[in-house]
mmCIF file of C-alpha atoms and ligand atoms in Angstrom:
data_model
loop_
_atom_site.group_PDB
_atom_site.id
_atom_site.type_symbol
_atom_site.label_atom_id
_atom_site.label_comp_id
_atom_site.label_asym_id
_atom_site.label_seq_id
_atom_site.Cartn_x
_atom_site.Cartn_y
_atom_site.Cartn_z
ATOM 1 C CA MET A 1 7.305 -79.824 25.281
ATOM 2 C CA GLU A 2 5.307 -79.817 22.060
ATOM 3 C CA GLY A 3 2.133 -79.743 24.357
ATOM 4 C CA LYS A 4 3.402 -76.623 26.282
ATOM 5 C CA LEU A 5 4.065 -75.026 23.065
ATOM 6 C CA LYS A 6 0.877 -75.200 21.566
ATOM 7 C CA GLN A 7 -0.851 -74.259 25.041
ATOM 8 C CA LEU A 8 1.801 -71.215 24.792
ATOM 9 C CA ILE A 9 0.094 -70.381 21.169
ATOM 10 C CA SER A 10 -3.218 -70.751 22.088
ATOM 11 C CA ASP A 11 -3.192 -68.584 25.310
ATOM 12 C CA ALA A 12 -1.305 -66.213 23.358
ATOM 13 C CA GLU A 13 -4.055 -66.127 20.685
ATOM 14 C CA SER A 14 -6.873 -65.767 22.958
ATOM 15 C CA GLY A 15 -4.850 -63.326 25.221
ATOM 16 C CA ILE A 16 -4.021 -61.067 22.059
ATOM 17 C CA GLY A 17 -7.390 -61.513 20.770
ATOM 18 C CA LEU A 18 -8.960 -60.021 24.027
ATOM 19 C CA ALA A 19 -6.847 -56.913 24.073
ATOM 20 C CA ILE A 20 -8.552 -53.761 23.635
ATOM 21 C CA ASP A 21 -5.834 -50.901 23.341
ATOM 22 C CA SER A 22 -1.954 -50.376 22.398
ATOM 23 C CA LYS A 23 -1.465 -50.637 26.170
ATOM 24 C CA GLU A 24 -2.737 -54.116 26.810
ATOM 25 C CA LEU A 25 -0.954 -55.300 23.623
ATOM 26 C CA ASP A 26 2.523 -54.137 24.926
ATOM 27 C CA LYS A 27 2.094 -55.703 28.241
ATOM 28 C CA LEU A 28 0.972 -59.269 26.353
ATOM 29 C CA LYS A 29 4.196 -58.577 23.902
ATOM 30 C CA ILE A 30 6.194 -58.841 27.509
ATOM 31 C CA GLU A 31 4.545 -61.659 28.518
ATOM 32 C CA TYR A 32 4.990 -63.623 25.663
ATOM 33 C CA ILE A 33 7.595 -62.679 23.308
ATOM 34 C CA GLY A 34 9.671 -60.329 25.734
ATOM 35 C CA LYS A 35 13.298 -61.284 26.786
ATOM 36 C CA ASN A 36 12.183 -62.910 30.101
ATOM 37 C CA GLY A 37 8.847 -63.927 28.451
ATOM 38 C CA ARG A 38 7.145 -67.299 28.527
ATOM 39 C CA LEU A 39 8.402 -68.061 24.651
ATOM 40 C CA THR A 40 12.074 -67.476 25.985
ATOM 41 C CA ALA A 41 11.815 -69.700 28.968
ATOM 42 C CA LEU A 42 10.502 -72.667 27.033
ATOM 43 C CA LEU A 43 13.542 -71.961 24.735
ATOM 44 C CA LYS A 44 15.803 -72.001 27.806
ATOM 45 C CA GLY A 45 14.357 -75.934 28.351
ATOM 46 C CA LEU A 46 15.998 -76.484 25.217
ATOM 47 C CA LYS A 47 19.370 -77.696 26.838
ATOM 48 C CA ASP A 48 16.992 -80.834 28.919
ATOM 49 C CA ILE A 49 16.547 -82.201 25.388
ATOM 50 C CA PRO A 50 18.535 -84.979 23.479
ATOM 51 C CA ALA A 51 20.580 -83.331 21.072
ATOM 52 C CA GLN A 52 19.362 -85.211 18.000
ATOM 53 C CA LYS A 53 15.855 -83.699 18.619
ATOM 54 C CA ARG A 54 16.956 -80.164 19.536
ATOM 55 C CA PRO A 55 17.195 -78.680 15.468
ATOM 56 C CA VAL A 56 13.229 -79.741 15.116
ATOM 57 C CA PHE A 57 12.339 -78.282 18.621
ATOM 58 C CA GLY A 58 14.307 -75.423 17.820
ATOM 59 C CA LYS A 59 12.295 -75.031 14.639
ATOM 60 C CA LEU A 60 8.790 -75.502 16.659
ATOM 61 C CA VAL A 61 9.643 -72.773 18.873
ATOM 62 C CA ASN A 62 10.635 -70.540 15.806
ATOM 63 C CA ASP A 63 7.341 -71.425 14.033
ATOM 64 C CA ALA A 64 5.449 -70.686 17.486
ATOM 65 C CA ARG A 65 7.391 -67.158 17.708
ATOM 66 C CA ILE A 66 6.299 -66.469 13.886
ATOM 67 C CA LYS A 67 2.656 -67.205 14.891
ATOM 68 C CA ILE A 68 2.636 -65.085 17.990
ATOM 69 C CA GLU A 69 4.129 -62.085 15.945
ATOM 70 C CA GLN A 70 1.329 -62.368 13.517
ATOM 71 C CA PHE A 71 -1.032 -62.306 16.212
ATOM 72 C CA PHE A 72 0.543 -59.436 17.608
ATOM 73 C CA SER A 73 0.680 -57.497 14.157
ATOM 74 C CA ILE A 74 -3.237 -58.735 13.245
ATOM 75 C CA LYS A 75 -4.292 -56.998 16.651
ATOM 76 C CA GLU A 76 -1.850 -53.949 16.266
ATOM 77 C CA ASN A 77 -3.770 -53.316 13.156
ATOM 78 C CA GLN A 78 -6.857 -53.626 14.194
ATOM 79 C CA ILE A 79 -6.273 -51.608 17.203
ATOM 80 C CA LYS A 80 -4.558 -48.627 15.070
ATOM 81 C CA GLN A 81 -7.417 -48.771 12.991
ATOM 82 C CA ARG A 82 -10.195 -48.257 15.869
ATOM 83 C CA GLU A 83 -8.218 -45.593 17.867
ATOM 84 C CA LYS A 84 -7.632 -43.455 14.432
ATOM 85 C CA GLN A 85 -11.357 -44.081 13.933
ATOM 86 C CA ILE A 86 -11.950 -42.556 17.764
ATOM 87 C CA ARG A 87 -9.952 -39.806 17.349
ATOM 88 C CA ILE A 88 -11.463 -38.862 13.566
ATOM 89 C CA GLN A 89 -14.844 -38.853 15.637
ATOM 90 C CA SER A 90 -13.368 -36.711 18.489
ATOM 91 C CA GLU A 91 -12.097 -34.499 16.176
ATOM 92 C CA THR A 92 -15.191 -33.847 13.924
ATOM 93 C CA VAL A 93 -16.587 -30.631 13.685
ATOM 94 C CA ASP A 94 -20.088 -29.908 14.009
ATOM 95 C CA ILE A 95 -20.731 -27.710 10.906
ATOM 96 C CA THR A 96 -24.382 -26.630 12.197
ATOM 97 C CA LEU A 97 -23.407 -24.885 15.303
ATOM 98 C CA PRO A 98 -23.573 -21.508 15.176
ATOM 99 C CA GLY A 99 -19.981 -19.364 14.342
ATOM 100 C CA LYS A 100 -17.879 -17.138 16.512
ATOM 101 C CA LYS A 101 -19.042 -13.494 16.202
ATOM 102 C CA ASN A 102 -15.267 -11.499 15.461
ATOM 103 C CA LYS A 103 -15.701 -8.261 17.325
ATOM 104 C CA LEU A 104 -14.387 -5.683 14.722
ATOM 105 C CA GLY A 105 -12.332 -2.536 15.982
ATOM 106 C CA THR A 106 -13.445 1.113 15.684
ATOM 107 C CA MET A 107 -11.917 4.072 14.513
ATOM 108 C CA HIS A 108 -11.144 6.527 17.515
ATOM 109 C CA PRO A 109 -12.851 9.694 17.513
ATOM 110 C CA ILE A 110 -9.809 11.457 17.377
ATOM 111 C CA ASN A 111 -8.936 9.893 14.066
ATOM 112 C CA ILE A 112 -12.473 10.212 12.510
ATOM 113 C CA ILE A 113 -11.885 13.909 13.253
ATOM 114 C CA LYS A 114 -8.334 13.962 12.311
ATOM 115 C CA GLU A 115 -8.956 12.536 8.698
ATOM 116 C CA GLN A 116 -12.167 14.986 8.575
ATOM 117 C CA ILE A 117 -10.297 17.776 9.089
ATOM 118 C CA LEU A 118 -7.022 16.796 6.957
ATOM 119 C CA ASP A 119 -9.625 15.868 3.808
ATOM 120 C CA ILE A 120 -11.241 19.127 4.212
ATOM 121 C CA PHE A 121 -8.177 21.004 3.885
ATOM 122 C CA SER A 122 -6.636 18.661 1.259
ATOM 123 C CA GLY A 123 -9.440 20.164 -1.207
ATOM 124 C CA PHE A 124 -7.954 23.552 -0.610
ATOM 125 C CA GLY A 125 -4.497 22.597 -1.812
ATOM 126 C CA PHE A 126 -2.708 21.854 1.617
ATOM 127 C CA LYS A 127 -0.550 18.908 1.830
ATOM 128 C CA ALA A 128 0.115 16.925 4.730
ATOM 129 C CA CYS A 129 3.142 16.929 6.528
ATOM 130 C CA ASP A 130 5.107 16.032 10.007
ATOM 131 C CA GLY A 131 7.264 17.495 12.371
ATOM 132 C CA PRO A 132 9.006 16.013 15.588
ATOM 133 C CA GLU A 133 7.633 16.166 18.855
ATOM 134 C CA ILE A 134 11.061 16.419 20.836
ATOM 135 C CA GLU A 135 11.805 20.007 19.966
ATOM 136 C CA THR A 136 14.850 22.600 21.070
ATOM 137 C CA ASP A 137 13.502 26.260 22.761
ATOM 138 C CA TYR A 138 14.376 27.691 19.241
ATOM 139 C CA TYR A 139 11.641 25.990 17.121
ATOM 140 C CA ASN A 140 8.958 26.016 19.953
ATOM 141 C CA PHE A 141 10.078 29.441 21.047
ATOM 142 C CA GLN A 142 12.433 31.748 19.875
ATOM 143 C CA ALA A 143 11.890 31.115 15.826
ATOM 144 C CA LEU A 144 8.307 31.603 16.800
ATOM 145 C CA ASN A 145 9.482 35.179 17.805
ATOM 146 C CA ILE A 146 8.896 34.036 21.401
ATOM 147 C CA PRO A 147 12.414 35.046 22.870
ATOM 148 C CA VAL A 148 13.810 33.706 25.989
ATOM 149 C CA GLY A 149 12.210 35.917 28.999
ATOM 150 C CA HIS A 150 8.964 36.080 26.953
ATOM 151 C CA PRO A 151 5.676 36.360 29.305
ATOM 152 C CA ALA A 152 4.037 34.552 26.346
ATOM 153 C CA ARG A 153 5.646 31.666 27.301
ATOM 154 C CA ASP A 154 3.673 30.987 30.246
ATOM 155 C CA MET A 155 0.745 30.706 27.607
ATOM 156 C CA GLN A 156 1.963 27.157 27.491
ATOM 157 C CA ASP A 157 3.083 24.997 30.578
ATOM 158 C CA THR A 158 5.892 23.487 28.516
ATOM 159 C CA PHE A 159 7.576 20.123 29.730
ATOM 160 C CA TYR A 160 11.061 20.643 29.604
ATOM 161 C CA ILE A 161 13.348 17.630 29.251
ATOM 162 C CA THR A 162 16.440 19.896 29.534
ATOM 163 C CA GLU A 163 17.006 23.584 29.563
ATOM 164 C CA ASN A 164 17.073 23.868 25.847
ATOM 165 C CA ILE A 165 15.118 20.353 24.666
ATOM 166 C CA LEU A 166 11.453 20.146 25.284
ATOM 167 C CA LEU A 167 8.169 18.091 24.233
ATOM 168 C CA ARG A 168 6.937 20.368 21.772
ATOM 169 C CA ALA A 169 3.651 22.300 23.606
ATOM 170 C CA HIS A 170 2.453 23.300 19.821
ATOM 171 C CA THR A 171 2.438 22.131 16.344
ATOM 172 C CA SER A 172 3.793 25.856 15.285
ATOM 173 C CA PRO A 173 7.134 24.724 15.270
ATOM 174 C CA THR A 174 6.305 22.510 12.077
ATOM 175 C CA GLN A 175 5.774 25.969 10.199
ATOM 176 C CA VAL A 176 9.706 27.064 11.110
ATOM 177 C CA HIS A 177 10.967 23.219 9.803
ATOM 178 C CA VAL A 178 8.799 23.893 6.564
ATOM 179 C CA MET A 179 9.886 27.333 6.127
ATOM 180 C CA GLU A 180 13.492 26.219 6.472
ATOM 181 C CA GLN A 181 13.030 23.651 3.913
ATOM 182 C CA GLU A 182 10.781 24.877 1.283
ATOM 183 C CA LYS A 183 10.343 27.366 -1.033
ATOM 184 C CA PRO A 184 7.039 29.581 -1.160
ATOM 185 C CA PRO A 185 4.419 28.936 -2.261
ATOM 186 C CA ILE A 186 3.591 26.944 0.356
ATOM 187 C CA ARG A 187 0.679 25.330 1.703
ATOM 188 C CA ILE A 188 1.323 22.939 4.425
ATOM 189 C CA LEU A 189 -1.327 21.151 6.896
ATOM 190 C CA SER A 190 0.914 19.413 10.311
ATOM 191 C CA TYR A 191 -0.668 17.153 12.338
ATOM 192 C CA GLY A 192 0.267 15.427 15.314
ATOM 193 C CA LYS A 193 1.161 15.000 19.144
ATOM 194 C CA VAL A 194 1.538 18.234 21.650
ATOM 195 C CA TYR A 195 2.355 18.168 25.078
ATOM 196 C CA ARG A 196 1.613 20.498 28.208
ATOM 197 C CA SER A 197 1.253 20.483 32.121
ATOM 198 C CA ASP A 198 -2.416 20.497 31.929
ATOM 199 C CA ASP A 199 -4.995 17.694 33.520
ATOM 200 C CA ASP A 200 -8.421 18.353 33.648
ATOM 201 C CA ALA A 201 -12.149 18.121 32.126
ATOM 202 C CA THR A 202 -11.275 20.149 29.204
ATOM 203 C CA HIS A 203 -7.355 19.518 29.213
ATOM 204 C CA SER A 204 -4.962 16.816 28.766
ATOM 205 C CA PRO A 205 -1.047 16.850 28.985
ATOM 206 C CA MET A 206 -0.830 15.047 25.771
ATOM 207 C CA PHE A 207 -3.349 16.120 22.928
ATOM 208 C CA HIS A 208 -3.323 16.364 19.277
ATOM 209 C CA GLN A 209 -3.327 19.873 17.037
ATOM 210 C CA ILE A 210 -3.641 20.480 13.409
ATOM 211 C CA GLU A 211 -1.158 23.381 12.168
ATOM 212 C CA GLY A 212 -2.043 25.406 8.830
ATOM 213 C CA LEU A 213 0.458 27.777 7.147
ATOM 214 C CA ALA A 214 -0.223 29.023 3.484
ATOM 215 C CA ILE A 215 2.822 31.341 1.984
ATOM 216 C CA ASP A 216 2.291 32.865 -1.156
ATOM 217 C CA LYS A 217 2.169 36.234 -3.077
ATOM 218 C CA LYS A 218 -0.638 38.635 -1.998
ATOM 219 C CA ILE A 219 -1.521 36.651 0.913
ATOM 220 C CA THR A 220 -4.276 38.528 3.204
ATOM 221 C CA LEU A 221 -6.323 38.164 6.066
ATOM 222 C CA CYS A 222 -9.480 37.851 3.835
ATOM 223 C CA ASP A 223 -7.937 34.703 2.386
ATOM 224 C CA LEU A 224 -7.930 33.651 6.146
ATOM 225 C CA LYS A 225 -10.994 34.205 7.043
ATOM 226 C CA GLY A 226 -12.906 32.747 3.867
ATOM 227 C CA LEU A 227 -10.704 29.669 4.012
ATOM 228 C CA LEU A 228 -11.633 28.978 8.030
ATOM 229 C CA ASP A 229 -15.354 30.067 7.510
ATOM 230 C CA ALA A 230 -15.604 27.386 4.445
ATOM 231 C CA PHE A 231 -13.894 25.081 7.016
ATOM 232 C CA ALA A 232 -16.276 25.414 9.644
ATOM 233 C CA LYS A 233 -19.093 25.245 7.320
ATOM 234 C CA GLN A 234 -18.081 21.798 5.994
ATOM 235 C CA MET A 235 -16.781 20.218 9.405
ATOM 236 C CA PHE A 236 -20.087 21.166 11.099
ATOM 237 C CA SER A 237 -22.980 22.480 9.019
ATOM 238 C CA THR A 238 -23.825 24.432 6.379
ATOM 239 C CA LYS A 239 -25.531 26.861 8.762
ATOM 240 C CA THR A 240 -22.489 27.407 11.127
ATOM 241 C CA LYS A 241 -21.336 30.841 11.247
ATOM 242 C CA THR A 242 -17.788 32.126 12.235
ATOM 243 C CA ARG A 243 -16.901 34.795 14.155
ATOM 244 C CA PHE A 244 -13.132 36.391 14.017
ATOM 245 C CA ARG A 245 -12.290 37.919 17.332
ATOM 246 C CA PRO A 246 -8.769 40.138 17.475
ATOM 247 C CA SER A 247 -6.529 37.981 19.590
ATOM 248 C CA TYR A 248 -2.765 38.184 20.392
ATOM 249 C CA PHE A 249 0.050 35.438 19.382
ATOM 250 C CA PRO A 250 3.728 36.078 19.114
ATOM 251 C CA PHE A 251 3.923 34.274 15.969
ATOM 252 C CA THR A 252 1.156 36.445 14.151
ATOM 253 C CA GLU A 253 0.227 40.033 13.698
ATOM 254 C CA PRO A 254 -2.525 40.522 13.141
ATOM 255 C CA SER A 255 -4.151 37.333 15.380
ATOM 256 C CA VAL A 256 -7.327 36.081 15.686
ATOM 257 C CA GLU A 257 -9.355 33.565 17.641
ATOM 258 C CA VAL A 258 -12.191 32.134 15.701
ATOM 259 C CA ASP A 259 -15.576 31.219 17.113
ATOM 260 C CA VAL A 260 -18.172 28.919 15.528
ATOM 261 C CA SER A 261 -21.975 29.108 16.299
ATOM 262 C CA CYS A 262 -22.865 26.746 18.480
ATOM 263 C CA ALA A 263 -23.922 23.188 16.732
ATOM 264 C CA MET A 264 -25.765 22.081 19.654
ATOM 265 C CA CYS A 265 -28.362 24.900 19.587
ATOM 266 C CA GLY A 266 -27.751 27.194 16.997
ATOM 267 C CA GLY A 267 -26.614 29.757 18.469
ATOM 268 C CA SER A 268 -29.471 30.400 21.419
ATOM 269 C CA GLY A 269 -27.349 29.538 24.165
ATOM 270 C CA CYS A 270 -26.798 26.052 25.724
ATOM 271 C CA ARG A 271 -24.558 24.121 28.265
ATOM 272 C CA LEU A 272 -21.955 23.111 25.505
ATOM 273 C CA CYS A 273 -21.569 26.923 24.669
ATOM 274 C CA LYS A 274 -22.108 27.777 28.312
ATOM 275 C CA GLY A 275 -25.253 30.036 27.025
ATOM 276 C CA THR A 276 -22.981 32.111 24.539
ATOM 277 C CA GLY A 277 -24.276 30.893 21.589
ATOM 278 C CA TRP A 278 -20.752 30.624 20.628
ATOM 279 C CA ILE A 279 -17.464 27.909 20.601
ATOM 280 C CA GLU A 280 -14.349 29.283 20.226
ATOM 281 C CA ILE A 281 -12.410 26.343 17.774
ATOM 282 C CA LEU A 282 -8.848 27.787 16.859
ATOM 283 C CA GLY A 283 -6.223 30.538 16.754
ATOM 284 C CA ALA A 284 -4.657 31.906 13.577
ATOM 285 C CA GLY A 285 -3.596 34.838 12.117
ATOM 286 C CA MET A 286 -1.049 36.270 9.457
ATOM 287 C CA VAL A 287 2.226 35.220 10.003
ATOM 288 C CA ASN A 288 4.665 37.864 11.846
ATOM 289 C CA HIS A 289 7.281 39.113 9.565
ATOM 290 C CA ARG A 290 9.751 38.149 12.378
ATOM 291 C CA VAL A 291 8.982 34.597 11.843
ATOM 292 C CA LEU A 292 9.257 34.947 8.080
ATOM 293 C CA GLU A 293 12.172 36.709 8.461
ATOM 294 C CA ASN A 294 14.144 34.001 10.870
ATOM 295 C CA CYS A 295 13.310 31.214 7.997
ATOM 296 C CA ASN A 296 14.660 33.661 5.372
ATOM 297 C CA ILE A 297 11.524 34.198 3.677
ATOM 298 C CA ASP A 298 11.449 37.822 1.728
ATOM 299 C CA THR A 299 8.957 39.999 3.312
ATOM 300 C CA SER A 300 8.919 42.329 0.466
ATOM 301 C CA ARG A 301 7.508 39.735 -1.899
ATOM 302 C CA TYR A 302 5.637 36.898 0.322
ATOM 303 C CA SER A 303 3.181 37.109 3.075
ATOM 304 C CA GLY A 304 1.289 34.005 4.656
ATOM 305 C CA PHE A 305 -0.950 32.951 7.070
ATOM 306 C CA ALA A 306 -1.364 30.228 9.877
ATOM 307 C CA PHE A 307 -3.996 28.657 12.315
ATOM 308 C CA GLY A 308 -3.994 26.075 14.595
ATOM 309 C CA LEU A 309 -6.078 23.587 16.046
ATOM 310 C CA GLY A 310 -6.800 21.364 18.983
ATOM 311 C CA ILE A 311 -8.254 17.924 17.356
ATOM 312 C CA GLU A 312 -9.735 17.058 20.723
ATOM 313 C CA ARG A 313 -11.677 20.387 21.284
ATOM 314 C CA ILE A 314 -13.201 19.957 17.813
ATOM 315 C CA THR A 315 -14.118 16.013 18.631
ATOM 316 C CA LEU A 316 -15.685 17.022 22.310
ATOM 317 C CA ILE A 317 -17.495 19.838 20.216
ATOM 318 C CA LYS A 318 -18.936 17.812 16.861
ATOM 319 C CA TYR A 319 -20.229 15.233 19.373
ATOM 320 C CA GLY A 320 -21.167 16.980 22.530
ATOM 321 C CA ILE A 321 -18.791 14.979 24.397
ATOM 322 C CA PRO A 322 -18.443 16.787 28.101
ATOM 323 C CA ASP A 323 -15.188 15.460 29.198
ATOM 324 C CA ILE A 324 -11.939 15.277 27.395
ATOM 325 C CA ARG A 325 -10.968 12.621 29.408
ATOM 326 C CA LEU A 326 -13.475 10.112 27.833
ATOM 327 C CA LEU A 327 -11.571 10.124 24.628
ATOM 328 C CA PHE A 328 -8.149 8.639 26.768
ATOM 329 C CA GLU A 329 -9.780 6.090 28.723
ATOM 330 C CA ASN A 330 -10.552 4.107 25.446
ATOM 331 C CA ASP A 331 -13.463 2.205 27.147
ATOM 332 C CA THR A 332 -15.239 0.148 23.738
ATOM 333 C CA ARG A 333 -18.441 0.875 24.955
ATOM 334 C CA PHE A 334 -17.886 4.647 24.717
ATOM 335 C CA LEU A 335 -15.597 4.128 21.640
ATOM 336 C CA LYS A 336 -17.977 2.056 19.448
ATOM 337 C CA GLN A 337 -20.352 4.780 19.466
ATOM 338 C CA PHE A 338 -18.403 6.330 16.766
ATOM 339 C CA ASN A 339 -18.426 3.214 14.442
ATOM 340 C CA LYS A 340 -18.341 4.517 10.872
ATOM 341 C CA TRP A 341 -18.732 1.391 9.286
HETATM 342 N N1 DAH B 401 0.134 27.651 18.780
HETATM 343 C C1 DAH B 401 -1.201 27.972 19.481
HETATM 344 C C2 DAH B 401 -1.686 27.325 20.517
HETATM 345 O O1 DAH B 401 -1.201 26.351 20.552
HETATM 346 C C3 DAH B 401 -2.032 27.995 17.945
HETATM 347 C C4 DAH B 401 -1.650 28.814 16.855
HETATM 348 C C5 DAH B 401 -1.992 29.962 17.108
HETATM 349 C C6 DAH B 401 -1.239 28.476 16.125
HETATM 350 C C7 DAH B 401 -2.326 31.055 15.942
HETATM 351 C C8 DAH B 401 -1.135 28.997 14.717
HETATM 352 C C9 DAH B 401 -1.299 30.608 14.856
HETATM 353 O O2 DAH B 401 -0.507 28.861 13.654
HETATM 354 O O3 DAH B 401 -1.575 31.170 13.841
HETATM 355 O O4 DAH B 401 -2.168 27.655 21.121
#
């Protein structure tokens, strides 16, 4: 029996010594000290030993268990150390490798132009404000002197939600909201999305407008002309000329359309200006008294001007972009050409 125990200890020592990972070690644990392992088998032989020798033998079996467990714990530590070493090695970062480049986004050309326009007008004392994109017929049309059945409604192909609720077709409704809420003097600029049922190389069903409004005592058409001429020179070039053509908008009287000399050819005629040397950039005029009265502004004391421009239009002109759809496809190869940084 003692011989068998010695054999077991020496088998365990050499077996455990050869184990290379924790999996193998677990298997050996089952083989030697598991419930049905070799040590338990020897213990079962205790019953065949004379009773007076059993305590001595029992102690020997116990000592053997302690020894074998020590072999296991020493080996376990070694394996753990090795495995940790291997893991650390596999996780090492080679700091000499080149880094990954992060792609930086760029500002969208529509936003670049919007910022420039807001910036220029804020220099003239105009403060930016907001208006709802979903409007009622009253704000989009009636308050702006476009009653039901008025032919001017056809100037804008409006998206209706119900008979009375619609997606605003221009930013002009903001004028009404502001005049209802604020007392003159007023100088605001409202930027936002507008919607029309239009879709081709120069029109998009959603686009952006900026609306300007100034109401004060003694405001004249000359103020409007001076302001828009100064704006055009800052926006395009100091050499840019402006031209004011008589036009018609129900919400202004008189109304004008403003052209700038073509930024691409300087006025001699090219593809961008269709050979005319001029490009239309916005609509404007003196605010119609009916609109002022609709907003309870005393027309014997106050007058005002308003203007509205399309951001996409200015963007196409400024950068010589041939098709408005390029602005909405968001192809990064196109967008990164406008990288400001
Ligand atoms: N709302 C007009 C449009 O969308 C643009 C416009 C013209 C705005 C004249 C104005 C204005 O404020 O005075 O076509």
